[in-house]
Amino acid sequence: MEFISVEQVKEIAQHYGYLAVFVGILLENIGIPLPGETITIVGGFLAGNKELNYWYVLGCAIAGASIGGTIGYWIGRKGGWAMLVKVGRLFRLSEEKLGKLKSDFSENAGKAIFVGRFIALLRIFASPLAGVAEMPFLKFTAYNLLGATTWASVMVTISFFAGKFLSLEELVTWAAKFAVLALGIVVAWIVIPIWLESRQVEKS
């Protein structure tokens, strides 16, 4: 995110320690667009420099991601559909069209929850969308915890070890490039089939 620099995130993490890691990631997973990925990388980086403890950082990252995801799910479950319909009207999407998108998401909700942890934007919206799609809570919980644990373990561990050879800014830049690339692939995977289907309808 542009509104807060890597250096500012680092200063916050150094000042508030594990609380900054937990709260920052929790708020992002609720649906607030905070730089959760950067916060996780900073936590792992500081652990690699022995300013923080690796296991505490990892535990806070997992807890923040899983608890935040659960809150995001219930926000989506309780009031997300009405909000989505209102937003859809702005983009001239009918409720029927949104219903189809909801159904399509439901079929792939588990994958979206797990894979979405590693993808920009989807990490913020996947849990609320799972709530909107009325994904069974126990199923959501399983994918949410698995995704949170995998994502946190990868990000904290990579930054813990790579931080010994790369600067913090380089780590964040590489992670951001990967996240954007992954987002582009997912968007293409969704948009291209829809575009091809619309072309076929036009020809028929």
mmCIF file with all atom_site columns, N, CA and C in Angstrom, residues 139-181:
data_model
loop_
_atom_site.group_PDB
_atom_site.id
_atom_site.type_symbol
_atom_site.label_atom_id
_atom_site.label_alt_id
_atom_site.label_comp_id
_atom_site.label_asym_id
_atom_site.label_entity_id
_atom_site.label_seq_id
_atom_site.pdbx_PDB_ins_code
_atom_site.Cartn_x
_atom_site.Cartn_y
_atom_site.Cartn_z
_atom_site.occupancy
_atom_site.B_iso_or_equiv
_atom_site.pdbx_formal_charge
_atom_site.auth_seq_id
_atom_site.auth_comp_id
_atom_site.auth_asym_id
_atom_site.auth_atom_id
_atom_site.pdbx_PDB_model_num
ATOM 1   N N  . LYS A 1 139 ? -16.395 -25.923 6.979   1.00 0.00 ? 139 LYS A N  1
ATOM 2   C CA . LYS A 1 139 ? -15.547 -26.059 5.787   1.00 0.00 ? 139 LYS A CA 1
ATOM 3   C C  . LYS A 1 139 ? -14.671 -24.828 5.632   1.00 0.00 ? 139 LYS A C  1
ATOM 4   N N  . PHE A 1 140 ? -15.268 -23.653 5.834   1.00 0.00 ? 140 PHE A N  1
ATOM 5   C CA . PHE A 1 140 ? -14.494 -22.416 5.758   1.00 0.00 ? 140 PHE A CA 1
ATOM 6   C C  . PHE A 1 140 ? -13.371 -22.414 6.782   1.00 0.00 ? 140 PHE A C  1
ATOM 7   N N  . THR A 1 141 ? -13.695 -22.815 8.015   1.00 0.00 ? 141 THR A N  1
ATOM 8   C CA . THR A 1 141 ? -12.710 -22.821 9.092   1.00 0.00 ? 141 THR A CA 1
ATOM 9   C C  . THR A 1 141 ? -11.510 -23.689 8.750   1.00 0.00 ? 141 THR A C  1
ATOM 10  N N  . ALA A 1 142 ? -11.763 -24.855 8.164   1.00 0.00 ? 142 ALA A N  1
ATOM 11  C CA . ALA A 1 142 ? -10.681 -25.773 7.802   1.00 0.00 ? 142 ALA A CA 1
ATOM 12  C C  . ALA A 1 142 ? -9.767  -25.135 6.755   1.00 0.00 ? 142 ALA A C  1
ATOM 13  N N  . TYR A 1 143 ? -10.356 -24.601 5.688   1.00 0.00 ? 143 TYR A N  1
ATOM 14  C CA . TYR A 1 143 ? -9.555  -23.963 4.628   1.00 0.00 ? 143 TYR A CA 1
ATOM 15  C C  . TYR A 1 143 ? -8.884  -22.682 5.135   1.00 0.00 ? 143 TYR A C  1
ATOM 16  N N  . ASN A 1 144 ? -9.591  -21.940 5.970   1.00 0.00 ? 144 ASN A N  1
ATOM 17  C CA . ASN A 1 144 ? -9.059  -20.694 6.510   1.00 0.00 ? 144 ASN A CA 1
ATOM 18  C C  . ASN A 1 144 ? -7.823  -20.953 7.363   1.00 0.00 ? 144 ASN A C  1
ATOM 19  N N  . LEU A 1 145 ? -7.909  -21.934 8.255   1.00 0.00 ? 145 LEU A N  1
ATOM 20  C CA . LEU A 1 145 ? -6.777  -22.244 9.131   1.00 0.00 ? 145 LEU A CA 1
ATOM 21  C C  . LEU A 1 145 ? -5.614  -22.833 8.348   1.00 0.00 ? 145 LEU A C  1
ATOM 22  N N  . LEU A 1 146 ? -5.921  -23.717 7.391   1.00 0.00 ? 146 LEU A N  1
ATOM 23  C CA . LEU A 1 146 ? -4.867  -24.308 6.563   1.00 0.00 ? 146 LEU A CA 1
ATOM 24  C C  . LEU A 1 146 ? -4.173  -23.239 5.731   1.00 0.00 ? 146 LEU A C  1
ATOM 25  N N  . GLY A 1 147 ? -4.977  -22.360 5.125   1.00 0.00 ? 147 GLY A N  1
ATOM 26  C CA . GLY A 1 147 ? -4.403  -21.294 4.311   1.00 0.00 ? 147 GLY A CA 1
ATOM 27  C C  . GLY A 1 147 ? -3.591  -20.323 5.134   1.00 0.00 ? 147 GLY A C  1
ATOM 28  N N  . ALA A 1 148 ? -4.111  -19.940 6.306   1.00 0.00 ? 148 ALA A N  1
ATOM 29  C CA . ALA A 1 148 ? -3.407  -19.000 7.177   1.00 0.00 ? 148 ALA A CA 1
ATOM 30  C C  . ALA A 1 148 ? -2.071  -19.573 7.642   1.00 0.00 ? 148 ALA A C  1
ATOM 31  N N  . THR A 1 149 ? -2.082  -20.846 8.020   1.00 0.00 ? 149 THR A N  1
ATOM 32  C CA . THR A 1 149 ? -0.860  -21.494 8.513   1.00 0.00 ? 149 THR A CA 1
ATOM 33  C C  . THR A 1 149 ? 0.179   -21.613 7.407   1.00 0.00 ? 149 THR A C  1
ATOM 34  N N  . THR A 1 150 ? -0.263  -22.024 6.215   1.00 0.00 ? 150 THR A N  1
ATOM 35  C CA . THR A 1 150 ? 0.660   -22.183 5.089   1.00 0.00 ? 150 THR A CA 1
ATOM 36  C C  . THR A 1 150 ? 1.246   -20.844 4.668   1.00 0.00 ? 150 THR A C  1
ATOM 37  N N  . TRP A 1 151 ? 0.366   -19.853 4.500   1.00 0.00 ? 151 TRP A N  1
ATOM 38  C CA . TRP A 1 151 ? 0.816   -18.528 4.062   1.00 0.00 ? 151 TRP A CA 1
ATOM 39  C C  . TRP A 1 151 ? 1.779   -17.911 5.065   1.00 0.00 ? 151 TRP A C  1
ATOM 40  N N  . ALA A 1 152 ? 1.415   -17.922 6.337   1.00 0.00 ? 152 ALA A N  1
ATOM 41  C CA . ALA A 1 152 ? 2.269   -17.323 7.367   1.00 0.00 ? 152 ALA A CA 1
ATOM 42  C C  . ALA A 1 152 ? 3.609   -18.042 7.452   1.00 0.00 ? 152 ALA A C  1
ATOM 43  N N  . SER A 1 153 ? 3.586   -19.364 7.378   1.00 0.00 ? 153 SER A N  1
ATOM 44  C CA . SER A 1 153 ? 4.827   -20.143 7.467   1.00 0.00 ? 153 SER A CA 1
ATOM 45  C C  . SER A 1 153 ? 5.764   -19.821 6.316   1.00 0.00 ? 153 SER A C  1
ATOM 46  N N  . VAL A 1 154 ? 5.206   -19.727 5.105   1.00 0.00 ? 154 VAL A N  1
ATOM 47  C CA . VAL A 1 154 ? 6.030   -19.421 3.926   1.00 0.00 ? 154 VAL A CA 1
ATOM 48  C C  . VAL A 1 154 ? 6.608   -18.012 4.015   1.00 0.00 ? 154 VAL A C  1
ATOM 49  N N  . MET A 1 155 ? 5.748   -17.021 4.301   1.00 0.00 ? 155 MET A N  1
ATOM 50  C CA . MET A 1 155 ? 6.192   -15.631 4.298   1.00 0.00 ? 155 MET A CA 1
ATOM 51  C C  . MET A 1 155 ? 7.185   -15.341 5.426   1.00 0.00 ? 155 MET A C  1
ATOM 52  N N  . VAL A 1 156 ? 6.892   -15.815 6.629   1.00 0.00 ? 156 VAL A N  1
ATOM 53  C CA . VAL A 1 156 ? 7.775   -15.555 7.765   1.00 0.00 ? 156 VAL A CA 1
ATOM 54  C C  . VAL A 1 156 ? 9.110   -16.275 7.596   1.00 0.00 ? 156 VAL A C  1
ATOM 55  N N  . THR A 1 157 ? 9.062   -17.519 7.132   1.00 0.00 ? 157 THR A N  1
ATOM 56  C CA . THR A 1 157 ? 10.290  -18.305 6.984   1.00 0.00 ? 157 THR A CA 1
ATOM 57  C C  . THR A 1 157 ? 11.192  -17.753 5.883   1.00 0.00 ? 157 THR A C  1
ATOM 58  N N  . ILE A 1 158 ? 10.590  -17.408 4.736   1.00 0.00 ? 158 ILE A N  1
ATOM 59  C CA . ILE A 1 158 ? 11.382  -16.850 3.635   1.00 0.00 ? 158 ILE A CA 1
ATOM 60  C C  . ILE A 1 158 ? 12.047  -15.544 4.064   1.00 0.00 ? 158 ILE A C  1
ATOM 61  N N  . SER A 1 159 ? 11.272  -14.650 4.687   1.00 0.00 ? 159 SER A N  1
ATOM 62  C CA . SER A 1 159 ? 11.850  -13.371 5.102   1.00 0.00 ? 159 SER A CA 1
ATOM 63  C C  . SER A 1 159 ? 12.863  -13.548 6.227   1.00 0.00 ? 159 SER A C  1
ATOM 64  N N  . PHE A 1 160 ? 12.663  -14.572 7.064   1.00 0.00 ? 160 PHE A N  1
ATOM 65  C CA . PHE A 1 160 ? 13.603  -14.853 8.150   1.00 0.00 ? 160 PHE A CA 1
ATOM 66  C C  . PHE A 1 160 ? 14.980  -15.197 7.592   1.00 0.00 ? 160 PHE A C  1
ATOM 67  N N  . PHE A 1 161 ? 15.013  -16.082 6.591   1.00 0.00 ? 161 PHE A N  1
ATOM 68  C CA . PHE A 1 161 ? 16.301  -16.522 6.026   1.00 0.00 ? 161 PHE A CA 1
ATOM 69  C C  . PHE A 1 161 ? 16.807  -15.589 4.930   1.00 0.00 ? 161 PHE A C  1
ATOM 70  N N  . ALA A 1 162 ? 15.914  -15.148 4.022   1.00 0.00 ? 162 ALA A N  1
ATOM 71  C CA . ALA A 1 162 ? 16.353  -14.296 2.916   1.00 0.00 ? 162 ALA A CA 1
ATOM 72  C C  . ALA A 1 162 ? 16.797  -12.930 3.400   1.00 0.00 ? 162 ALA A C  1
ATOM 73  N N  . GLY A 1 163 ? 16.254  -12.501 4.564   1.00 0.00 ? 163 GLY A N  1
ATOM 74  C CA . GLY A 1 163 ? 16.639  -11.211 5.112   1.00 0.00 ? 163 GLY A CA 1
ATOM 75  C C  . GLY A 1 163 ? 18.097  -11.118 5.505   1.00 0.00 ? 163 GLY A C  1
ATOM 76  N N  . LYS A 1 164 ? 18.747  -12.260 5.574   1.00 0.00 ? 164 LYS A N  1
ATOM 77  C CA . LYS A 1 164 ? 20.180  -12.264 5.892   1.00 0.00 ? 164 LYS A CA 1
ATOM 78  C C  . LYS A 1 164 ? 21.016  -11.890 4.664   1.00 0.00 ? 164 LYS A C  1
ATOM 79  N N  . PHE A 1 165 ? 20.404  -11.966 3.463   1.00 0.00 ? 165 PHE A N  1
ATOM 80  C CA . PHE A 1 165 ? 21.119  -11.697 2.218   1.00 0.00 ? 165 PHE A CA 1
ATOM 81  C C  . PHE A 1 165 ? 20.532  -10.529 1.429   1.00 0.00 ? 165 PHE A C  1
ATOM 82  N N  . LEU A 1 166 ? 19.247  -10.233 1.660   1.00 0.00 ? 166 LEU A N  1
ATOM 83  C CA . LEU A 1 166 ? 18.569  -9.159  0.941   1.00 0.00 ? 166 LEU A CA 1
ATOM 84  C C  . LEU A 1 166 ? 18.115  -8.080  1.911   1.00 0.00 ? 166 LEU A C  1
ATOM 85  N N  . SER A 1 167 ? 17.966  -6.858  1.393   1.00 0.00 ? 167 SER A N  1
ATOM 86  C CA . SER A 1 167 ? 17.438  -5.782  2.227   1.00 0.00 ? 167 SER A CA 1
ATOM 87  C C  . SER A 1 167 ? 15.930  -5.970  2.386   1.00 0.00 ? 167 SER A C  1
ATOM 88  N N  . LEU A 1 168 ? 15.365  -5.312  3.381   1.00 0.00 ? 168 LEU A N  1
ATOM 89  C CA . LEU A 1 168 ? 13.930  -5.408  3.622   1.00 0.00 ? 168 LEU A CA 1
ATOM 90  C C  . LEU A 1 168 ? 13.148  -4.889  2.411   1.00 0.00 ? 168 LEU A C  1
ATOM 91  N N  . GLU A 1 169 ? 13.610  -3.797  1.816   1.00 0.00 ? 169 GLU A N  1
ATOM 92  C CA . GLU A 1 169 ? 12.934  -3.219  0.658   1.00 0.00 ? 169 GLU A CA 1
ATOM 93  C C  . GLU A 1 169 ? 12.930  -4.200  -0.516  1.00 0.00 ? 169 GLU A C  1
ATOM 94  N N  . GLU A 1 170 ? 14.042  -4.913  -0.711  1.00 0.00 ? 170 GLU A N  1
ATOM 95  C CA . GLU A 1 170 ? 14.115  -5.897  -1.795  1.00 0.00 ? 170 GLU A CA 1
ATOM 96  C C  . GLU A 1 170 ? 13.148  -7.048  -1.550  1.00 0.00 ? 170 GLU A C  1
ATOM 97  N N  . LEU A 1 171 ? 13.049  -7.504  -0.319  1.00 0.00 ? 171 LEU A N  1
ATOM 98  C CA . LEU A 1 171 ? 12.122  -8.586  0.022   1.00 0.00 ? 171 LEU A CA 1
ATOM 99  C C  . LEU A 1 171 ? 10.678  -8.189  -0.279  1.00 0.00 ? 171 LEU A C  1
ATOM 100 N N  . VAL A 1 172 ? 10.303  -6.988  0.145   1.00 0.00 ? 172 VAL A N  1
ATOM 101 C CA . VAL A 1 172 ? 8.933   -6.512  -0.057  1.00 0.00 ? 172 VAL A CA 1
ATOM 102 C C  . VAL A 1 172 ? 8.645   -6.335  -1.548  1.00 0.00 ? 172 VAL A C  1
ATOM 103 N N  . THR A 1 173 ? 9.623   -5.818  -2.289  1.00 0.00 ? 173 THR A N  1
ATOM 104 C CA . THR A 1 173 ? 9.447   -5.611  -3.736  1.00 0.00 ? 173 THR A CA 1
ATOM 105 C C  . THR A 1 173 ? 9.224   -6.925  -4.463  1.00 0.00 ? 173 THR A C  1
ATOM 106 N N  . TRP A 1 174 ? 10.016  -7.933  -4.148  1.00 0.00 ? 174 TRP A N  1
ATOM 107 C CA . TRP A 1 174 ? 9.864   -9.241  -4.793  1.00 0.00 ? 174 TRP A CA 1
ATOM 108 C C  . TRP A 1 174 ? 8.535   -9.884  -4.433  1.00 0.00 ? 174 TRP A C  1
ATOM 109 N N  . ALA A 1 175 ? 8.133   -9.748  -3.189  1.00 0.00 ? 175 ALA A N  1
ATOM 110 C CA . ALA A 1 175 ? 6.847   -10.310 -2.760  1.00 0.00 ? 175 ALA A CA 1
ATOM 111 C C  . ALA A 1 175 ? 5.695   -9.618  -3.463  1.00 0.00 ? 175 ALA A C  1
ATOM 112 N N  . ALA A 1 176 ? 5.790   -8.292  -3.623  1.00 0.00 ? 176 ALA A N  1
ATOM 113 C CA . ALA A 1 176 ? 4.735   -7.531  -4.292  1.00 0.00 ? 176 ALA A CA 1
ATOM 114 C C  . ALA A 1 176 ? 4.629   -7.927  -5.766  1.00 0.00 ? 176 ALA A C  1
ATOM 115 N N  . LYS A 1 177 ? 5.768   -8.130  -6.413  1.00 0.00 ? 177 LYS A N  1
ATOM 116 C CA . LYS A 1 177 ? 5.765   -8.541  -7.821  1.00 0.00 ? 177 LYS A CA 1
ATOM 117 C C  . LYS A 1 177 ? 5.111   -9.909  -7.981  1.00 0.00 ? 177 LYS A C  1
ATOM 118 N N  . PHE A 1 178 ? 5.417   -10.813 -7.078  1.00 0.00 ? 178 PHE A N  1
ATOM 119 C CA . PHE A 1 178 ? 4.814   -12.147 -7.137  1.00 0.00 ? 178 PHE A CA 1
ATOM 120 C C  . PHE A 1 178 ? 3.304   -12.069 -6.932  1.00 0.00 ? 178 PHE A C  1
ATOM 121 N N  . ALA A 1 179 ? 2.869   -11.261 -5.962  1.00 0.00 ? 179 ALA A N  1
ATOM 122 C CA . ALA A 1 179 ? 1.446   -11.140 -5.657  1.00 0.00 ? 179 ALA A CA 1
ATOM 123 C C  . ALA A 1 179 ? 0.672   -10.558 -6.835  1.00 0.00 ? 179 ALA A C  1
ATOM 124 N N  . VAL A 1 180 ? 1.247   -9.545  -7.488  1.00 0.00 ? 180 VAL A N  1
ATOM 125 C CA . VAL A 1 180 ? 0.590   -8.922  -8.645  1.00 0.00 ? 180 VAL A CA 1
ATOM 126 C C  . VAL A 1 180 ? 0.532   -9.899  -9.812  1.00 0.00 ? 180 VAL A C  1
ATOM 127 N N  . LEU A 1 181 ? 1.623   -10.637 -10.035 1.00 0.00 ? 181 LEU A N  1
ATOM 128 C CA . LEU A 1 181 ? 1.647   -11.636 -11.105 1.00 0.00 ? 181 LEU A CA 1
ATOM 129 C C  . LEU A 1 181 ? 0.584   -12.701 -10.867 1.00 0.00 ? 181 LEU A C  1
#
